[in-house]
C-alpha cells in the first residue's frame, strides 16, 4: 500500500467521521419542524447541543487534510464549485446562528423563525453535500490545466439532485434514530414513528439512486465486477439497514444507531472504491481526471502528515469518545440548555 | 471591478471579521484557567461561579469564531486556487495540523465547560478549561506558522516549471521554525491576551460603575489587570523583535511601514505622520535617523528605501504606514492603561476611581483595533507578494472563478456578517446585563 492510497483512505476516514457525526445533527435539523411545540423543539436542539460544534470540526479537518494531501483536488473543487461551496458554508453559518440564538428570547415568533431557519439550513447543507457527491460520481468538466470548465447551474443535473435528496434521507434516518436514543416518554414514542417513515423514505431514494447509478454511471460498479468479493459490501449494507427496525423494535436504540452509522461508512466505502483511483472524475475528458497520484502532495509531505495523523488521530478519537461518554444518556432540559 | 481586487476585498473582509473572535477565545481562555485554578486551590465556590460567567461569554464568542472559521478553511481553495496548488504541499500541512491538534481539543472540551457543569468533578472541569485554553493556543501556533511561512518561506524547494511549478517541502521543522514564525507568534499571542484581558476589564468596570456584582467585578478585574500588564509589556518587546525581523528579512515592508522612500539614506522615525504616496513625501513629527539606529545601531547609516526597489515590487505605502503607526500608538496607550490600573490598584483606589473605570469600559475596542491594524501592516506590507519574493498575489487567483461570482459571494458575506455582528452584540449585551448567577450568597462568604 503506497502513501497516496493511505491518504486517500485517511481523507475518507475523516469525511466518513464527519458524515456519521454531523450526519445525525443535520438529520435532527431536517426533522426539527416535525417536533411540535417549544418543549419538543428544545429537546431536539439540546439533544445535539454539546456536540454539534465538535462534529463540524471533522469537516474543517477533512478540508485541511485534503488541502495538505491532495492540493489539486482541494483547489479544483473549491474554485470549481465556488458558489455551491459558499452556499453550503452560508447554510452552515445560518444553522449555527439559529442554534445559538433560538433560546435567547421567549417570544414565539422569534423562536419559530429560528426553528424554520435551523431546519431549512440543515436540509440545504445535507442536500448540497449530496450534490457535490453526485457530481463527483457523474464527473465534472475538467481541462488539461486541472481546472473546472463548467458552470454553477451545470452542477444541478438530475443525478446530482437525486444524490442530494438521498443524502438528506440518510441524514433524516440517522437523525431520527439519534433522537430516539436521546429522548424518553411521549416524545420518544413520536420519534420512533419518525424512524419508520424515514427508513421508507431512505429505501425509496436508495433504490432509485442505485438504479440510476447502474444505468448512467456504470463505472462506479466496475470494481464490483472485477472483484466479486466486494459485492458483499452492498449485501452487508442492506442487512445492516434491515437490522435498524429490528433493533428499534427491541428497544436497543444504541445498536440501531450503530447500524445506521455502519451503513453510512459502507456508503463512503462504496463511493470511494467506485471513484478510485480518481478523486475527481473528468467528464467528458476522462484523461484529465485528478487521481490520487497526479493530484497529490510530495511523498515527503505525505510522510510527515502521516506522522501527524498517527499522533493526532488517537487523541481525536479519545476526546470524541470521552465527550460522548460524558454526555451519554437522555437529554434533560436545564438552565444551561439552549 | 476586477477579480484580484474583489478576491482581496473578500479575503480581507472574512479574515478581519473572523479575527475579532479567536483573540478573545485565546485571551479569555487564559483568564478562565486562572480563575478555575483559584477555585481548585481554595475550593471557594465564588471563583467557580465567576468562571461560569466568563465561560458563557467564551461560548458565544467561540460559536461565531467556528462559524466564520469554516469560511477561512475553504477560502484558500475557492478564491486562491492557483496559490493552493502552488503551496499546498507546504502550507496545507500546517493547516491540517491545526485541525487535528487544536480544533478537536478546543471544541470537545468546551462542551464540558458549557454543558458539563454538574456532570464532572472540579478537577475534570479545571482540566477541561486548561485543554480548551491550550487548544486555542495550539491553533494560533499552527496558523501563525502557516502565515509566517508566507512572509519568510523556508524549508522548501521549487519543483517543475511554468504553470506546473510548485513549492515542495524539504524540511518540515525548517518550515515550522521559519525565520519569522516564533517572533510573530509571540507578538500575536500577546495581542490575544490583551484582547481577552481588556474584555474582562471593560465588563468589570461597567459593573463597578453600575454598582452591580461588585465583588465579582473586583476579583475579575484584578485577574485581568495582571494579564494585561504582562501581555502589554510583552507586546512592546515582541513588537521590537518583530520589527527587527522585518528589517532584516523584508526590506520593502520595513520601508513601507516607516514611510522611507529615499533609496539609500538614513531613515527617520515618525511618531505621527502623513504619507503623500504620489510625491514620495512624509510629513509629521519625527526623530531623525531613529529607524537607522534600530536597524544598524547607528543614526547615520543608510537604510534601503522603497525607491531602491522596482516599482512592481513595492507595497502600498500609505495604508501600511498608517496602520503600523496607529497600532504602535494604541499599543502604547494600552501599556499606559495597564500601568495606571496597576498603580491605582496598588494604592487601593482602582475600584472607586470613576474616571478611570469610565475609560476602561470602551477600552475593549482598543486591542481589537490594534490587532486588526497589526495584521494589515503584516499582510498589506507583504504585497505585491502572496508568498514573499516567490509568488505574486495576482498569480495566486483561482482560474475557474469569474469576477461576477466573487461579487455575489462578497455581497452575501457582507450581508451575513453584518447580521452576525448585530446578533453577537445583542447577545453579548444580554449576557452582560444578565450578569453572573448565584453570586450574592458567595459574595457574603467571600467577604467573610
XYZ file of C-alpha atoms in Angstrom:
786
model
C 0.000 0.000 0.000
C 1.540 3.311 -1.000
C 1.265 6.666 0.745
C -1.149 8.087 -1.800
C -3.571 5.271 -1.140
C -3.129 5.616 2.617
C -4.009 9.289 2.374
C -6.964 8.606 0.107
C -8.228 6.295 2.852
C -7.400 8.742 5.651
C -9.232 11.627 3.993
C -12.075 9.166 3.513
C -11.978 8.266 7.206
C -12.170 11.924 8.224
C -15.065 12.576 5.871
C -16.803 9.379 6.986
C -16.362 10.561 10.586
C -17.934 13.822 9.545
C -20.793 12.034 7.765
C -21.622 9.893 10.806
C -21.378 12.728 13.306
C -22.690 15.786 11.541
C -24.993 13.428 9.650
C -27.146 12.882 12.696
C -27.221 16.517 13.761
C -28.100 17.657 10.228
C -30.794 14.978 10.335
C -32.111 16.281 13.639
C -32.292 19.688 11.968
C -34.132 18.280 8.943
C -36.702 16.678 11.256
C -36.925 19.684 13.552
C -40.191 21.077 12.239
C -41.918 17.739 12.800
C -41.432 18.311 16.516
C -44.342 20.412 17.749
C -44.291 23.000 20.461
C -41.420 24.675 22.236
C -40.771 21.806 24.623
C -40.263 19.199 21.919
C -38.159 21.508 19.817
C -35.909 22.336 22.738
C -35.415 18.617 23.251
C -34.404 18.302 19.601
C -31.849 21.106 19.738
C -30.478 20.147 23.119
C -30.020 16.547 22.083
C -27.251 17.795 19.782
C -26.367 20.807 21.978
C -22.980 19.824 23.361
C -21.737 18.021 20.259
C -22.750 19.725 17.009
C -19.875 22.199 17.141
C -17.321 19.440 17.588
C -18.942 17.469 14.787
C -18.306 20.290 12.334
C -14.632 20.208 13.249
C -14.441 16.928 11.317
C -15.350 18.840 8.172
C -12.769 21.536 8.856
C -10.088 18.931 9.483
C -11.184 16.866 6.483
C -10.817 20.021 4.373
C -7.378 20.676 5.873
C -6.253 17.110 5.206
C -7.498 17.318 1.621
C -5.587 20.589 1.166
C -2.397 19.095 2.562
C -2.522 15.690 0.897
C -4.249 16.484 -2.401
C -3.893 20.225 -3.010
C -5.070 19.971 -6.611
C -8.294 18.265 -5.599
C -8.897 20.857 -2.896
C -8.156 23.738 -5.277
C -10.128 22.367 -8.244
C -13.219 21.504 -6.235
C -13.329 24.624 -4.080
C -12.796 27.003 -7.003
C -14.884 24.955 -9.452
C -17.839 24.655 -7.089
C -17.304 28.246 -5.955
C -20.882 29.404 -5.407
C -22.032 25.995 -4.227
C -19.269 25.909 -1.604
C -20.215 29.321 -0.277
C -23.905 28.455 -0.340
C -23.049 25.424 1.777
C -20.939 27.481 4.156
C -23.657 30.117 4.474
C -26.134 27.371 5.285
C -23.804 26.043 7.975
C -23.306 29.539 9.410
C -27.037 30.172 9.468
C -27.554 26.875 11.164
C -25.021 27.658 13.873
C -26.614 31.048 14.397
C -30.082 29.553 14.630
C -28.986 27.045 17.271
C -27.253 29.718 19.315
C -29.941 32.366 19.124
C -33.207 30.484 19.225
C -33.320 30.176 23.008
C -32.316 33.756 23.740
C -35.791 35.250 23.537
C -39.016 33.723 24.833
C -41.191 35.221 22.066
C -42.797 32.514 19.971
C -42.361 34.427 16.725
C -38.627 34.701 17.456
C -38.334 31.012 18.225
C -40.440 29.827 15.296
C -38.412 31.908 12.847
C -35.188 30.373 14.110
C -36.809 26.929 14.025
C -37.511 27.355 10.324
C -34.007 28.742 9.725
C -32.454 25.820 11.607
C -34.438 23.227 9.715
C -34.073 24.698 6.229
C -30.352 25.323 6.637
C -29.849 21.760 7.863
C -31.723 20.363 4.866
C -29.865 22.659 2.474
C -26.474 21.663 3.924
C -27.176 17.947 3.630
C -28.613 18.424 0.141
C -25.569 20.362 -1.079
C -23.202 17.730 0.279
C -25.208 15.245 -1.738
C -24.991 17.409 -4.858
C -21.211 17.529 -4.509
C -21.068 13.737 -4.158
C -23.372 13.327 -7.145
C -21.093 15.498 -9.264
C -18.028 13.566 -8.173
C -19.701 10.346 -9.303
C -21.079 11.794 -12.529
C -17.875 13.613 -13.355
C -17.299 17.301 -13.982
C -15.755 19.019 -16.999
C -12.033 19.424 -16.329
C -9.328 20.743 -18.653
C -5.724 19.694 -19.121
C -4.882 22.513 -16.678
C -6.757 20.621 -13.906
C -9.270 23.466 -13.797
C -13.064 23.219 -13.762
C -14.643 24.364 -17.038
C -18.322 24.011 -16.205
C -20.947 26.316 -14.750
C -22.760 26.676 -11.437
C -26.120 25.673 -12.965
C -24.424 22.692 -14.566
C -23.838 21.194 -11.112
C -27.536 20.686 -10.556
C -28.250 17.945 -13.076
C -30.879 15.300 -12.260
C -28.389 12.719 -10.997
C -26.829 15.240 -8.599
C -30.283 16.316 -7.403
C -31.037 12.672 -6.742
C -27.877 12.171 -4.646
C -28.782 15.394 -2.849
C -32.188 14.036 -1.859
C -30.624 10.702 -0.977
C -28.132 12.317 1.436
C -30.974 14.242 3.067
C -32.846 10.977 3.537
C -29.817 9.234 5.077
C -29.335 12.111 7.499
C -33.018 12.075 8.438
C -32.961 8.361 9.178
C -29.732 8.664 11.152
C -31.031 11.736 12.992
C -34.358 10.112 13.838
C -32.557 7.170 15.438
C -30.387 9.585 17.385
C -33.471 11.384 18.693
C -34.995 8.055 19.746
C -31.783 7.243 21.572
C -31.621 10.592 23.376
C -35.238 11.044 24.467
C -37.804 9.387 26.696
C -41.545 9.401 27.318
C -44.123 10.642 24.870
C -41.706 12.412 22.581
C -39.589 9.293 22.394
C -42.593 7.378 21.046
C -43.256 10.022 18.467
C -39.638 9.814 17.297
C -39.911 6.045 16.969
C -42.629 6.685 14.403
C -40.260 9.005 12.528
C -37.663 6.266 12.239
C -40.106 4.024 10.413
C -41.103 6.723 7.935
C -37.517 7.826 7.442
C -36.414 4.295 6.628
C -39.135 4.061 3.982
C -38.113 7.420 2.507
C -34.496 6.351 2.558
C -35.138 2.959 0.935
C -37.036 4.615 -1.910
C -34.250 7.086 -2.679
C -31.623 4.395 -2.203
C -33.386 2.139 -4.707
C -33.802 4.849 -7.310
C -30.227 6.045 -6.856
C -28.868 2.524 -7.230
C -30.761 2.033 -10.470
C -29.667 5.428 -11.788
C -26.059 4.713 -10.917
C -26.067 1.328 -12.675
C -27.610 2.878 -15.768
C -25.842 6.199 -16.040
C -22.630 5.905 -14.029
C -21.765 2.237 -14.511
C -18.067 2.910 -13.875
C -18.995 3.031 -10.194
C -19.587 -0.724 -10.141
C -16.551 -1.724 -12.227
C -14.649 -2.707 -9.121
C -17.510 -4.889 -8.000
C -17.417 -6.676 -11.345
C -13.680 -7.211 -11.184
C -13.617 -8.246 -7.534
C -16.888 -10.065 -6.871
C -15.964 -10.358 -3.210
C -16.726 -6.649 -2.923
C -20.337 -7.426 -3.735
C -20.569 -8.452 -0.101
C -20.415 -4.763 0.833
C -23.825 -3.748 -0.584
C -25.272 -7.003 0.738
C -23.958 -6.360 4.237
C -25.172 -2.803 3.944
C -28.702 -3.894 3.154
C -28.636 -6.320 6.080
C -27.384 -3.586 8.375
C -30.169 -1.278 7.266
C -32.738 -4.055 7.684
C -31.366 -4.501 11.188
C -32.375 -0.953 12.176
C -36.152 -1.531 12.564
C -35.356 -4.781 14.354
C -33.168 -3.075 16.954
C -35.677 -0.262 17.347
C -38.428 -2.823 17.911
C -36.380 -4.488 20.645
C -35.621 -1.088 22.235
C -31.906 -1.470 21.537
C -31.671 2.082 20.281
C -27.924 2.361 20.542
C -27.488 -0.697 18.335
C -29.860 0.849 15.821
C -27.648 3.946 15.798
C -24.551 1.798 15.332
C -26.273 0.079 12.424
C -27.075 3.276 10.623
C -23.523 4.531 11.283
C -22.142 1.359 9.721
C -24.458 1.853 6.751
C -23.048 5.368 6.281
C -19.462 4.123 6.488
C -20.254 1.489 3.863
C -21.720 4.176 1.626
C -18.478 6.092 1.912
C -16.596 2.917 1.113
C -18.708 2.201 -1.969
C -18.294 5.791 -3.100
C -14.537 5.768 -2.513
C -13.932 2.411 -4.147
C -16.213 3.383 -7.025
C -14.266 6.501 -7.979
C -10.817 5.049 -7.146
C -8.139 5.761 -8.334
C -9.760 9.010 -9.436
C -10.605 11.634 -6.882
C -12.287 13.925 -9.348
C -13.625 12.148 -12.384
C -13.425 14.278 -15.502
C -16.403 14.083 -17.819
C -16.299 14.300 -20.887
C -12.464 14.017 -20.950
C -11.592 11.160 -18.579
C -7.878 11.576 -19.340
C -7.896 14.841 -17.365
C -9.254 13.228 -14.190
C -7.499 14.049 -10.941
C -6.194 10.832 -9.438
C -4.665 10.034 -6.100
C -1.295 10.236 -7.890
C -1.432 13.239 -10.208
C -3.144 15.488 -7.640
C -1.188 14.621 -4.513
C 1.468 16.340 -2.470
C 5.052 15.116 -2.452
C 5.987 11.859 -0.730
C 7.821 13.879 1.924
C 4.651 15.779 2.846
C 2.515 12.654 2.819
C 5.032 11.033 5.188
C 5.117 13.988 7.549
C 1.364 14.214 7.525
C 1.087 10.514 8.252
C 3.152 11.007 11.400
C 0.921 13.930 12.368
C -2.153 11.777 11.768
C -0.736 8.854 13.742
C -0.126 11.117 16.722
C -3.278 13.175 16.299
C -5.999 10.715 15.394
C -5.802 8.572 18.564
C -6.071 11.816 20.559
C -9.035 12.935 18.484
C -10.774 9.605 18.993
C -10.064 9.744 22.704
C -11.561 13.254 23.033
C -14.567 12.359 20.917
C -15.314 9.199 22.856
C -14.885 10.875 26.238
C -17.144 13.785 25.292
C -19.867 11.439 24.051
C -19.403 9.336 27.180
C -19.815 12.321 29.485
C -22.957 13.431 27.661
C -24.426 9.933 27.327
C -27.993 9.219 28.394
C -31.265 11.010 27.805
C -31.283 14.720 27.167
C -32.557 16.845 30.056
C -33.519 20.471 29.799
C -31.815 22.566 32.491
C -30.550 26.101 32.984
C -27.501 25.568 30.721
C -29.619 24.315 27.847
C -30.330 26.074 24.589
C -14.081 45.686 -10.507
C -11.584 43.024 -11.383
C -11.131 39.594 -9.898
C -7.967 40.463 -7.983
C -9.462 43.406 -6.126
C -12.723 41.581 -5.375
C -10.928 38.487 -4.126
C -8.610 40.533 -1.940
C -11.535 42.513 -0.582
C -13.411 39.348 0.254
C -10.405 37.763 1.926
C -9.805 40.933 3.916
C -13.446 41.110 4.993
C -13.697 37.472 6.006
C -10.356 37.255 7.787
C -10.792 40.567 9.610
C -14.256 39.675 10.759
C -13.101 36.230 11.824
C -10.178 37.758 13.702
C -12.467 39.556 16.113
C -13.147 36.205 17.790
C -10.032 33.999 18.089
C -8.053 36.579 20.113
C -10.917 36.796 22.573
C -11.015 32.999 22.843
C -7.288 32.833 23.484
C -7.251 35.691 25.981
C -10.422 34.684 27.809
C -9.117 31.112 27.839
C -6.135 32.203 29.901
C -8.309 34.164 32.304
C -10.737 31.277 32.725
C -7.871 28.920 33.549
C -6.540 31.345 36.163
C -9.963 31.681 37.801
C -10.635 27.963 37.782
C -7.173 27.324 39.229
C -8.052 29.734 42.058
C -11.142 27.635 42.666
C -9.238 24.370 42.595
C -6.700 25.703 45.094
C -9.101 27.413 47.519
C -12.304 25.458 46.821
C -14.119 28.729 47.295
C -17.291 28.415 45.133
C -17.136 32.161 44.481
C -14.329 31.617 41.948
C -16.134 28.720 40.333
C -19.215 30.847 39.700
C -17.026 33.600 38.384
C -15.588 31.193 35.830
C -19.087 30.249 34.834
C -19.945 33.753 33.722
C -16.800 34.130 31.632
C -17.330 30.665 30.153
C -20.688 31.835 28.829
C -19.089 34.816 27.125
C -16.403 32.485 25.800
C -19.027 30.110 24.408
C -20.818 32.827 22.457
C -17.543 34.076 21.106
C -16.358 30.598 20.172
C -19.557 29.757 18.278
C -19.110 32.722 15.960
C -15.389 32.002 15.699
C -16.118 28.487 14.420
C -18.831 29.607 12.020
C -16.568 32.227 10.444
C -13.543 29.923 10.660
C -15.052 27.295 8.350
C -15.067 30.012 5.695
C -11.335 30.529 6.081
C -10.597 26.818 5.768
C -12.137 26.702 2.303
C -11.445 30.205 1.042
C -7.862 29.391 0.046
C -9.281 26.911 -2.421
C -12.271 28.910 -3.601
C -10.543 32.206 -4.362
C -6.849 31.366 -4.380
C -6.778 28.025 -6.153
C -3.514 28.717 -8.002
C -1.929 29.669 -4.694
C -3.329 26.500 -3.099
C -1.836 24.323 -5.809
C 1.491 26.142 -5.526
C 1.874 25.958 -1.742
C -0.434 23.095 -0.720
C 2.494 20.779 -0.146
C 3.912 23.141 2.468
C 1.082 25.318 3.732
C -1.561 22.591 3.803
C 0.223 20.523 6.437
C 0.228 23.395 8.912
C -3.482 23.899 8.350
C -4.267 20.196 8.724
C -2.153 20.038 11.886
C -4.214 22.911 13.265
C -7.383 20.915 12.690
C -6.083 17.738 14.259
C -4.182 19.195 17.204
C -6.178 22.292 18.064
C -9.798 22.352 16.950
C -10.833 18.970 18.299
C -9.282 19.753 21.657
C -10.918 23.145 21.876
C -14.404 22.275 20.663
C -14.589 18.961 22.522
C -13.693 20.227 25.943
C -15.628 23.441 25.533
C -18.724 21.224 25.568
C -17.752 20.202 29.100
C -17.187 23.823 30.145
C -20.557 24.896 28.766
C -22.812 21.924 29.427
C -20.927 19.682 31.828
C -21.135 21.980 34.844
C -22.662 19.323 37.087
C -21.523 16.252 35.183
C -17.799 16.246 36.004
C -15.560 16.659 39.049
C -13.902 20.005 39.820
C -10.576 18.594 38.707
C -12.005 17.418 35.386
C -13.632 20.803 34.947
C -10.331 22.540 35.572
C -8.601 20.162 33.171
C -11.213 20.921 30.509
C -10.605 24.644 30.957
C -6.877 24.074 30.597
C -7.337 21.939 27.470
C -9.676 24.462 25.847
C -7.117 27.177 26.528
C -4.292 25.008 25.183
C -6.364 24.162 22.106
C -6.895 27.857 21.403
C -3.159 28.458 21.713
C -2.232 25.459 19.520
C -4.492 26.854 16.890
C -2.674 30.183 16.986
C 0.668 28.364 16.721
C -0.183 26.497 13.535
C -1.968 29.335 11.812
C 0.798 31.821 12.598
C 3.370 29.275 11.406
C 1.452 28.988 8.125
C 1.131 32.765 7.819
C 4.785 33.329 8.700
C 5.857 30.905 6.025
C 4.189 33.249 3.554
C 6.303 36.098 4.939
C 9.619 34.280 5.246
C 9.377 30.985 3.341
C 11.865 28.284 4.371
C 12.348 24.523 4.266
C 11.128 24.015 0.697
C 12.290 23.894 -2.914
C 10.543 24.665 -6.192
C 9.721 21.704 -8.420
C 8.534 21.940 -12.023
C 8.272 24.937 -14.314
C 5.679 27.348 -15.633
C 2.146 26.608 -14.533
C 3.101 23.253 -13.033
C 5.740 24.760 -10.738
C 5.074 24.343 -7.047
C 6.780 24.512 -3.676
C 7.572 21.162 -2.090
C 8.685 20.679 1.439
C 12.281 19.643 2.112
C 12.455 20.162 5.844
C 9.266 20.221 7.927
C 10.864 21.758 11.015
C 12.576 24.444 8.957
C 9.092 25.296 7.663
C 7.637 25.354 11.188
C 10.506 27.358 12.635
C 10.854 29.629 9.629
C 12.776 32.806 10.426
C 9.776 34.895 11.467
C 7.366 32.343 12.935
C 8.346 32.391 16.607
C 8.658 36.156 16.955
C 5.378 36.686 15.134
C 3.705 34.035 17.267
C 4.820 35.758 20.463
C 3.525 39.072 19.146
C 0.184 37.602 18.065
C -0.400 35.680 21.291
C 0.321 38.680 23.494
C -2.116 40.640 21.331
C -4.711 37.955 22.035
C -4.115 38.026 25.784
C -4.574 41.780 25.726
C -7.858 41.413 23.831
C -9.182 38.954 26.416
C -7.932 40.945 29.377
C -9.492 44.203 28.194
C -12.782 42.461 27.510
C -12.843 41.415 31.173
C -11.643 44.838 32.334
C -14.335 46.555 30.317
C -17.227 44.438 31.575
C -15.954 44.580 35.168
C -15.573 48.332 35.014
C -19.126 48.589 33.739
C -20.390 46.581 36.729
C -18.400 48.705 39.152
C -19.803 51.897 37.683
C -23.328 50.477 37.864
C -22.601 49.164 41.386
C -23.744 45.699 40.336
C -21.960 42.407 41.043
C -19.291 44.468 42.740
C -17.308 41.704 44.398
C -17.334 39.674 41.213
C -16.140 42.660 39.203
C -13.317 43.443 41.612
C -11.816 39.967 41.559
C -12.252 39.658 37.784
C -10.569 42.986 37.336
C -7.556 42.023 39.411
C -7.042 38.867 37.373
C -7.477 40.694 34.083
C -5.211 43.548 35.091
C -2.407 41.119 35.889
C -2.783 39.506 32.478
C -2.988 42.927 30.798
C 0.178 44.178 32.491
C 2.185 41.105 31.482
C 0.787 40.994 27.958
C 1.146 44.691 27.134
C 4.774 44.745 28.206
C 5.293 41.514 26.278
C 3.693 43.196 23.312
C 6.228 46.022 23.376
C 9.161 43.588 23.466
C 7.831 41.208 20.844
C 6.905 44.180 18.675
C 10.501 45.395 18.743
C 11.817 41.926 17.910
C 9.280 41.537 15.100
C 10.205 44.892 13.587
C 13.888 43.895 13.703
C 12.993 40.710 11.880
C 11.101 42.637 9.217
C 14.088 44.972 8.787
C 16.380 42.007 8.228
C 14.158 39.900 6.012
C 11.532 42.083 4.350
C 13.150 45.403 3.466
C 10.265 46.594 1.291
C 7.820 46.070 4.127
C 10.025 47.933 6.577
C 10.375 50.820 4.151
C 6.591 50.983 3.746
C 5.996 50.792 7.494
C 8.379 53.671 8.143
C 7.467 55.628 5.006
C 11.093 55.566 3.898
C 11.378 56.366 0.197
C 14.957 57.526 -0.468
C 16.896 54.579 -1.885
C 19.948 54.847 0.273
C 19.741 57.360 3.106
C 19.432 57.290 6.895
C 15.802 56.586 7.847
C 13.798 58.737 10.247
C 11.202 57.521 12.678
C 7.848 59.281 12.599
C 5.877 59.370 15.824
C 2.964 60.910 13.959
C 2.819 61.427 10.274
C 1.067 61.515 6.977
C 2.234 59.923 3.739
C 1.980 61.585 0.378
C 2.354 58.500 -1.756
C 2.454 60.327 -5.084
C 5.300 62.651 -4.258
C 7.116 60.208 -2.025
C 6.986 62.520 0.965
C 6.125 62.042 4.588
C 5.309 64.909 6.880
C 4.975 64.821 10.615
C 6.690 64.643 13.944
C 9.895 62.694 13.532
C 13.111 61.685 15.178
C 15.974 61.886 12.745
C 17.743 58.610 11.969
C 15.963 56.588 14.651
C 14.998 53.802 12.238
C 18.641 53.614 11.132
C 19.535 53.300 14.787
C 17.006 50.495 15.293
C 18.298 48.643 12.252
C 22.055 49.259 12.460
C 22.631 50.764 15.899
C 23.820 53.919 14.151
C 21.754 57.049 13.453
C 23.639 57.882 10.266
C 23.811 54.546 8.482
C 21.633 54.301 5.377
C 18.584 52.037 5.156
C 17.201 50.785 1.829
C 14.160 52.856 0.898
C 11.326 51.998 -1.459
C 12.982 53.701 -4.416
C 15.742 51.097 -4.221
C 13.217 48.505 -5.395
C 11.460 48.040 -8.703
C 8.102 49.739 -8.839
C 6.205 46.455 -9.249
C 7.836 45.061 -6.094
C 6.714 47.834 -3.737
C 3.792 47.502 -1.346
C 1.247 50.319 -0.986
C 2.821 52.741 1.480
C 0.033 54.862 2.895
C -2.089 52.074 4.292
C 0.905 50.185 5.749
C 2.462 53.288 7.289
C -0.751 54.482 8.877
C -1.858 51.061 10.082
C 1.534 50.450 11.645
C 1.761 53.822 13.365
C -1.780 53.651 14.639
C -1.095 50.219 16.040
C 2.010 51.411 17.859
C 0.112 54.332 19.361
C -2.688 52.109 20.590
C -0.106 49.689 21.966
C 1.495 52.452 23.992
C -1.912 53.608 25.193
C -2.702 50.076 26.353
C 0.553 49.926 28.303
C -0.330 53.259 29.889
C -3.786 51.959 30.861
C -2.389 48.737 32.314
C 0.264 50.553 34.331
C -2.179 53.196 35.555
C -4.616 50.496 36.590
C -1.920 48.621 38.464
C -0.763 51.756 40.272
C -4.334 52.587 41.241
C -4.876 49.040 42.448
C -1.678 49.179 44.476
C -2.801 52.426 46.072
C -6.168 50.776 46.776
C -8.078 53.310 44.670
C -8.780 51.382 41.493
C -12.383 50.471 42.264
C -13.592 53.964 43.050
C -11.602 56.000 40.539
C -14.608 56.682 38.372
C -12.815 58.454 35.521
C -10.503 55.512 35.036
C -13.347 52.989 35.094
C -15.131 55.120 32.523
C -12.099 54.889 30.252
C -11.875 51.142 30.756
C -15.418 50.464 29.515
C -14.804 51.436 25.853
C -11.153 50.348 26.013
C -12.247 46.857 24.937
C -12.167 48.210 21.385
C -8.522 49.282 21.515
C -6.826 45.863 21.381
C -9.331 44.773 18.748
C -8.400 47.714 16.538
C -4.693 47.280 17.216
C -4.844 43.575 16.352
C -6.550 44.334 13.047
C -4.071 47.093 12.252
C -1.186 44.779 13.065
C -2.423 42.223 10.567
C -2.981 44.934 7.985
C 0.614 46.032 8.433
C 1.850 42.475 8.101
C -0.274 41.379 5.159
C -0.538 44.563 3.105
C 3.150 45.123 3.806
C 3.855 41.738 2.192
C 2.235 42.869 -1.072
C 2.580 42.553 -4.015
C 3.577 39.063 -2.936
C 1.270 36.353 -1.647
C 4.388 34.385 -0.692
C 7.143 36.915 -0.149
C 9.580 37.005 -3.066
C 8.136 33.817 -4.534
C 4.595 34.178 -5.835
C 2.686 37.330 -6.629
C -0.795 37.810 -5.239
C -2.173 38.202 -8.757
C -0.667 34.818 -9.679
C -2.452 33.080 -6.828
C -6.011 33.690 -8.037
C -8.467 30.961 -8.996
C -8.625 30.493 -12.745
C -12.063 28.891 -12.734
C -13.764 31.765 -10.905
C -15.353 34.807 -12.545
C -15.370 38.259 -11.020
C -19.177 38.195 -11.015
C -19.198 35.099 -8.779
C -16.861 36.784 -6.303
C -19.018 39.869 -6.392
C -22.047 37.732 -5.491
C -20.279 35.984 -2.618
C -18.850 39.261 -1.362
C -22.333 40.774 -1.171
C -23.617 37.681 0.624
C -20.742 37.777 3.097
C -21.303 41.422 3.825
C -24.964 40.795 4.496
C -24.431 37.730 6.673
C -21.551 39.191 8.655
C -23.466 42.348 9.433
C -26.308 40.190 10.696
C -23.889 38.016 12.649
C -22.235 41.016 14.241
C -25.517 42.592 15.251
C -26.613 39.323 16.839
C -23.261 38.942 18.589
C -23.508 42.388 20.143
C -27.135 41.797 21.075
C -26.355 38.539 22.857
C -23.221 39.848 24.481
C -25.213 42.776 25.796
C -27.850 40.404 27.108
C -25.321 38.224 28.874
C -23.672 41.255 30.435
C -26.990 42.712 31.582
C -27.981 39.333 32.976
C -24.686 39.130 34.815
C -23.142 36.317 36.827
C -25.539 33.997 38.606
C -25.819 32.906 42.209
C -23.048 35.126 43.463
C -24.839 37.036 46.229
C -24.548 34.279 48.796
C -20.979 33.528 47.764
C -20.121 37.197 47.990
C -21.102 37.226 51.640
C -18.875 34.258 52.235
C -16.070 35.787 50.214
C -16.206 38.952 52.277
C -16.221 36.984 55.491
